[in-house]
Tab-separated table of C-alpha atoms in Angstrom:
chain	number	residue	atom	x	y	z
K	16	MET	CA	81.017	30.070	-58.572
K	17	LYS	CA	78.567	28.981	-61.279
K	18	THR	CA	77.626	25.891	-59.299
K	19	ILE	CA	76.779	28.112	-56.318
K	20	ALA	CA	75.091	30.895	-58.282
K	21	ARG	CA	72.539	28.691	-60.027
K	22	PRO	CA	71.049	27.111	-56.846
K	23	LEU	CA	71.110	30.552	-55.219
K	24	LEU	CA	69.097	32.034	-58.086
K	25	HIS	CA	66.643	29.145	-57.847
K	26	TYR	CA	66.123	29.737	-54.131
K	27	LEU	CA	65.720	33.478	-54.641
K	28	LEU	CA	63.117	32.839	-57.315
K	29	LEU	CA	61.263	30.380	-55.061
K	30	CYS	CA	61.344	32.890	-52.205
K	31	ALA	CA	59.928	35.610	-54.465
K	32	ILE	CA	57.114	33.298	-55.607
K	33	ALA	CA	56.422	32.324	-51.983
K	34	VAL	CA	56.118	35.975	-50.957
K	35	VAL	CA	53.678	36.692	-53.787
K	36	CYS	CA	51.550	33.666	-52.852
K	37	VAL	CA	51.581	34.197	-49.080
K	38	PHE	CA	51.148	37.979	-49.029
K	39	PRO	CA	47.329	38.087	-49.638
K	40	PHE	CA	46.730	35.605	-46.818
K	41	TRP	CA	49.126	37.425	-44.476
K	42	TRP	CA	47.572	40.824	-45.237
K	43	THR	CA	44.089	39.418	-44.563
K	44	LEU	CA	45.277	37.870	-41.298
K	45	VAL	CA	46.908	41.125	-40.167
K	46	THR	CA	43.724	43.019	-41.030
K	47	ALA	CA	41.583	40.515	-39.131
K	48	ILE	CA	43.532	40.707	-35.852
K	49	SER	CA	44.293	44.452	-35.972
K	50	THR	CA	42.097	46.989	-34.190
K	51	GLU	CA	43.842	50.218	-35.198
K	52	GLY	CA	45.472	51.785	-38.221
K	53	ASN	CA	44.575	52.341	-41.859
K	54	ILE	CA	44.238	48.946	-43.482
K	55	PHE	CA	44.487	50.437	-46.981
K	56	ALA	CA	47.685	52.364	-46.298
K	57	PHE	CA	50.540	52.101	-48.768
K	58	PRO	CA	52.974	50.584	-48.167
K	59	PRO	CA	50.758	48.120	-46.312
K	60	THR	CA	51.209	47.205	-42.675
K	61	PHE	CA	52.960	43.883	-42.231
K	62	TRP	CA	52.345	43.546	-38.506
K	63	PRO	CA	49.051	43.983	-36.603
K	64	ASN	CA	48.418	47.122	-34.572
K	65	GLN	CA	46.896	46.377	-31.174
K	66	PRO	CA	46.215	42.704	-31.997
K	67	SER	CA	42.951	41.282	-30.766
K	68	PHE	CA	40.490	38.496	-31.580
K	69	ASP	CA	37.451	40.752	-31.187
K	70	ASN	CA	36.781	40.680	-34.920
K	71	PHE	CA	36.536	36.896	-34.873
K	72	ILE	CA	34.112	37.071	-31.952
K	73	GLU	CA	31.970	39.490	-33.958
K	74	VAL	CA	31.844	36.984	-36.807
K	75	PHE	CA	30.411	34.297	-34.511
K	76	LYS	CA	27.854	36.779	-33.187
K	77	ALA	CA	26.791	38.059	-36.607
K	78	ILE	CA	26.246	34.838	-38.566
K	79	PRO	CA	25.501	31.176	-37.729
K	80	ILE	CA	28.966	30.158	-38.799
K	81	TRP	CA	28.779	26.626	-37.358
K	82	SER	CA	25.687	25.915	-39.436
K	83	PHE	CA	27.429	27.217	-42.559
K	84	PHE	CA	30.474	25.126	-41.651
K	85	ARG	CA	28.424	21.925	-41.384
K	86	ASN	CA	26.777	22.647	-44.726
K	87	SER	CA	30.176	23.134	-46.393
K	88	VAL	CA	31.551	19.922	-44.881
K	89	PHE	CA	28.528	17.964	-46.109
K	90	ILE	CA	28.705	19.409	-49.633
K	91	ALA	CA	32.479	18.908	-49.897
K	92	ALA	CA	32.354	15.325	-48.544
K	93	CYS	CA	29.543	14.272	-50.897
K	94	THR	CA	31.230	15.924	-53.873
K	95	VAL	CA	34.531	14.148	-53.138
K	96	PHE	CA	32.858	10.763	-52.676
K	97	TRP	CA	30.804	10.865	-55.856
K	98	LYS	CA	33.572	12.384	-57.966
K	99	LEU	CA	36.031	9.668	-56.961
K	100	ALA	CA	33.419	6.959	-57.540
K	101	LEU	CA	32.157	8.181	-60.913
K	102	CYS	CA	35.406	9.519	-62.383
K	103	SER	CA	37.354	6.387	-61.461
K	104	ALA	CA	34.585	4.255	-62.987
K	105	ALA	CA	34.840	6.322	-66.172
K	106	ALA	CA	38.655	6.410	-66.263
K	107	TYR	CA	39.190	2.659	-65.835
K	108	PRO	CA	37.561	1.507	-69.110
K	109	LEU	CA	39.199	4.375	-70.984
K	110	ALA	CA	42.595	3.256	-69.708
K	111	ARG	CA	42.327	-0.543	-69.655
K	112	MET	CA	39.451	-1.675	-71.874
K	113	HIS	CA	39.320	-1.776	-75.652
K	114	PHE	CA	36.018	-0.881	-77.259
K	115	LYS	CA	34.870	0.953	-80.368
K	116	GLY	CA	34.780	4.688	-80.005
K	117	ARG	CA	37.089	4.808	-76.984
K	118	LYS	CA	39.326	7.480	-78.497
K	119	LEU	CA	36.292	9.476	-79.621
K	120	VAL	CA	34.783	9.395	-76.145
K	121	PHE	CA	38.071	10.441	-74.553
K	122	GLY	CA	38.488	13.221	-77.118
K	123	LEU	CA	35.024	14.576	-76.364
K	124	ILE	CA	35.809	14.545	-72.652
K	125	LEU	CA	39.041	16.466	-73.254
K	126	ALA	CA	37.192	18.935	-75.488
K	127	THR	CA	35.198	20.108	-72.470
K	128	LEU	CA	38.412	21.512	-70.982
K	129	VAL	CA	38.365	24.418	-73.432
K	130	LEU	CA	35.031	25.634	-72.021
K	131	PRO	CA	35.048	27.811	-68.899
K	132	SER	CA	32.904	26.478	-66.105
K	133	GLU	CA	30.695	29.578	-66.207
K	134	VAL	CA	29.438	28.517	-69.650
K	135	ASN	CA	27.727	25.530	-68.050
K	136	PHE	CA	25.781	27.537	-65.488
K	137	LEU	CA	22.731	28.136	-67.694
K	138	VAL	CA	22.482	24.525	-68.875
K	139	ASN	CA	23.081	23.196	-65.383
K	140	PHE	CA	20.475	25.502	-63.873
K	141	ILE	CA	17.870	24.452	-66.442
K	142	THR	CA	18.688	20.792	-65.749
K	143	VAL	CA	18.535	21.255	-61.988
K	144	THR	CA	15.226	23.108	-62.328
K	145	LYS	CA	13.700	20.367	-64.504
K	146	LEU	CA	14.774	17.767	-61.944
K	147	SER	CA	13.262	19.845	-59.095
K	148	LEU	CA	16.617	20.074	-57.375
K	149	VAL	CA	16.661	23.833	-56.760
K	150	ASP	CA	17.246	24.660	-53.095
K	151	THR	CA	18.693	21.216	-52.456
K	152	TYR	CA	22.210	20.018	-51.724
K	153	THR	CA	21.888	17.558	-54.593
K	154	GLY	CA	21.469	20.478	-56.975
K	155	VAL	CA	24.705	21.988	-55.676
K	156	ILE	CA	26.659	18.739	-55.788
K	157	LEU	CA	25.424	17.108	-59.010
K	158	PRO	CA	27.081	19.368	-61.646
K	159	ASN	CA	30.494	18.989	-59.977
K	160	VAL	CA	30.767	15.225	-59.540
K	161	VAL	CA	32.283	14.523	-62.978
K	162	THR	CA	35.057	16.620	-64.515
K	163	ALA	CA	37.443	16.055	-67.402
K	164	VAL	CA	40.499	16.878	-65.269
K	165	ALA	CA	39.656	14.186	-62.715
K	166	ILE	CA	39.032	11.596	-65.436
K	167	LEU	CA	42.316	12.520	-67.140
K	168	LEU	CA	44.353	12.194	-63.935
K	169	LEU	CA	42.771	8.897	-62.950
K	170	LYS	CA	43.087	7.496	-66.467
K	171	GLN	CA	46.788	8.218	-66.377
K	172	ALA	CA	46.990	6.608	-62.923
K	173	PHE	CA	45.347	3.406	-64.184
K	174	GLU	CA	47.768	3.323	-67.113
K	175	GLU	CA	50.709	3.372	-64.686
K	176	VAL	CA	49.700	-0.040	-63.280
K	177	PRO	CA	51.601	-2.884	-65.031
K	178	GLN	CA	49.487	-4.833	-67.489
K	179	ASP	CA	51.023	-8.121	-66.252
K	180	LEU	CA	49.308	-7.621	-62.902
K	181	ILE	CA	45.917	-7.303	-64.569
K	182	ASP	CA	46.543	-10.286	-66.832
K	183	ALA	CA	47.502	-12.412	-63.828
K	184	ALA	CA	44.274	-11.460	-62.064
K	185	ARG	CA	42.239	-12.385	-65.141
K	186	VAL	CA	43.994	-15.742	-65.391
K	187	ASP	CA	43.024	-16.388	-61.764
K	188	GLY	CA	39.395	-15.812	-62.715
K	189	ALA	CA	38.910	-12.305	-61.312
K	190	SER	CA	36.090	-10.307	-62.844
K	191	GLU	CA	36.591	-6.789	-64.161
K	192	TRP	CA	34.773	-5.410	-61.132
K	193	THR	CA	37.092	-7.335	-58.788
K	194	ILE	CA	40.154	-6.100	-60.678
K	195	PHE	CA	38.852	-2.543	-60.566
K	196	SER	CA	37.766	-2.466	-56.919
K	197	LYS	CA	40.223	-4.841	-55.248
K	198	ILE	CA	43.409	-4.290	-57.256
K	199	MET	CA	43.371	-1.075	-59.247
K	200	LEU	CA	41.808	1.343	-56.761
K	201	PRO	CA	44.198	0.468	-53.881
K	202	LEU	CA	47.184	0.820	-56.219
K	203	ILE	CA	46.205	4.324	-57.333
K	204	ALA	CA	45.413	5.553	-53.817
K	205	PRO	CA	47.843	8.536	-54.058
K	206	TRP	CA	46.135	9.727	-57.251
K	207	LEU	CA	42.734	9.295	-55.626
K	208	ALA	CA	43.965	11.372	-52.694
K	209	THR	CA	45.175	14.087	-55.062
K	210	VAL	CA	41.848	14.290	-56.876
K	211	GLY	CA	40.021	14.180	-53.549
K	212	ILE	CA	42.029	17.049	-52.081
K	213	LEU	CA	41.619	19.216	-55.173
K	214	THR	CA	37.901	18.455	-55.263
K	215	ALA	CA	37.438	19.212	-51.569
K	216	VAL	CA	39.157	22.581	-51.900
K	217	GLU	CA	37.157	23.431	-55.016
K	218	ALA	CA	33.853	22.428	-53.418
K	219	TRP	CA	34.684	24.285	-50.205
K	220	ASN	CA	35.517	27.528	-52.018
K	221	GLU	CA	32.703	27.328	-54.580
K	222	TYR	CA	30.609	30.484	-54.391
K	223	ILE	CA	28.830	31.276	-57.669
K	224	TRP	CA	26.978	27.986	-58.236
K	225	PRO	CA	25.676	27.534	-54.643
K	226	SER	CA	24.531	31.155	-54.586
K	227	ILE	CA	22.562	30.520	-57.801
K	228	VAL	CA	20.933	27.257	-56.707
K	229	MET	CA	20.373	27.956	-53.006
K	230	SER	CA	18.067	30.637	-51.626
K	231	LYS	CA	17.561	29.494	-48.026
K	232	PRO	CA	20.167	31.169	-45.776
K	233	ASP	CA	20.194	28.313	-43.264
K	234	GLU	CA	21.387	25.928	-46.009
K	235	PHE	CA	24.173	28.140	-47.381
K	236	PRO	CA	27.755	26.831	-47.373
K	237	LEU	CA	30.383	28.859	-45.557
K	238	SER	CA	31.724	30.501	-48.732
K	239	VAL	CA	28.284	32.025	-49.409
K	240	GLY	CA	27.139	32.612	-45.847
K	241	VAL	CA	30.230	34.550	-44.825
K	242	LEU	CA	29.306	37.288	-47.315
K	243	TYR	CA	26.429	38.236	-45.015
K	244	LEU	CA	29.124	40.068	-43.081
K	245	ARG	CA	29.322	42.550	-45.930
K	246	GLY	CA	25.735	43.600	-45.344
K	247	THR	CA	25.830	43.436	-41.563
K	248	PHE	CA	29.153	45.237	-41.245
K	249	GLY	CA	29.291	47.301	-44.400
K	250	SER	CA	32.159	49.456	-43.141
K	251	SER	CA	33.966	46.850	-41.040
K	252	THR	CA	36.551	45.387	-43.372
K	253	ARG	CA	38.297	43.836	-40.385
K	254	VAL	CA	35.284	41.674	-39.522
K	255	ILE	CA	34.968	40.598	-43.153
K	256	ALA	CA	38.677	39.698	-43.143
K	257	ALA	CA	38.156	37.654	-39.965
K	258	GLY	CA	35.326	35.748	-41.636
K	259	THR	CA	37.523	35.131	-44.653
K	260	ILE	CA	40.286	33.705	-42.462
K	261	LEU	CA	37.809	31.353	-40.806
K	262	THR	CA	36.770	30.168	-44.270
K	263	ILE	CA	40.360	29.557	-45.383
K	264	LEU	CA	41.680	27.786	-42.285
K	265	PRO	CA	39.874	24.420	-42.757
K	266	THR	CA	41.206	23.920	-46.289
K	267	LEU	CA	44.670	25.056	-45.234
K	268	ALA	CA	44.706	22.600	-42.337
K	269	ALA	CA	43.384	19.794	-44.537
K	270	PHE	CA	46.117	20.383	-47.097
K	271	LEU	CA	48.858	20.439	-44.462
K	272	PHE	CA	47.719	17.087	-43.046
K	273	THR	CA	47.311	15.452	-46.474
K	274	GLN	CA	50.275	17.064	-48.215
K	275	ARG	CA	52.286	13.853	-48.534
K	276	PHE	CA	49.435	12.085	-50.331
K	277	PHE	CA	48.966	15.083	-52.598
K	278	MET	CA	52.642	15.276	-53.525
K	279	ARG	CA	52.834	11.526	-54.216
K	280	GLY	CA	49.833	11.760	-56.488
K	281	MET	CA	51.141	14.809	-58.330
K	282	ASP	CA	54.518	13.095	-58.762
K	283	GLY	CA	52.790	10.167	-60.397
K	284	ALA	CA	50.695	12.485	-62.572
K	285	VAL	CA	53.821	14.266	-63.825
K	286	LYS	CA	55.486	10.952	-64.695
């Protein structure tokens, strides 16, 4: 009985966690496709009343959602590209090269993890202003292209590669750049995919920093632009919920299609 009870308890716990995680999304979806009923009733409604897609149609009429979508795709793609390029270039020497002050540099990078991201807003805004990058996509992207978490994950990925492989490449006359670009990066592809997925989701959902830097509505990302529904439909929570669903769906679809790469990378990170 004990052998049966323990897996059963594990599954019950996983089911409970799944319900807690899925419920906000399900409630928002039910609200978005419902046309009747009290959305704030308790206990909440778990199935839509008079389902319809009229609220989604209202979203497309109220805001230029395709323009916001293109802006979000551009910001997320550029952020992913530059973060993978810069963080991998920083992680490789920390993992595979020996130089004075390496541990100090890595310690300082790790020390930034104790600071919440909001602490950097003032410094970043002053920097962006001095560089004349306010109201530009570069100003939105630049502060997010290097993070300690990405460097830590990629450093650990580089350390997983056998040293004998690197030594053999050096004996054959390969330069450090060749080893880095032709050997190391392809071998840590799952870790790169993991960092890329996490970065894409973070950049897609980022709201505070773009709303600080950007002031032109036609250049807003989707996460910022969708809040115009709150002003246009102040009492229509259903339309706001529909806009929220449209914001969530791209990242959800991206994760479902790239889940195997993400899980392989996280498995390597745990090891």
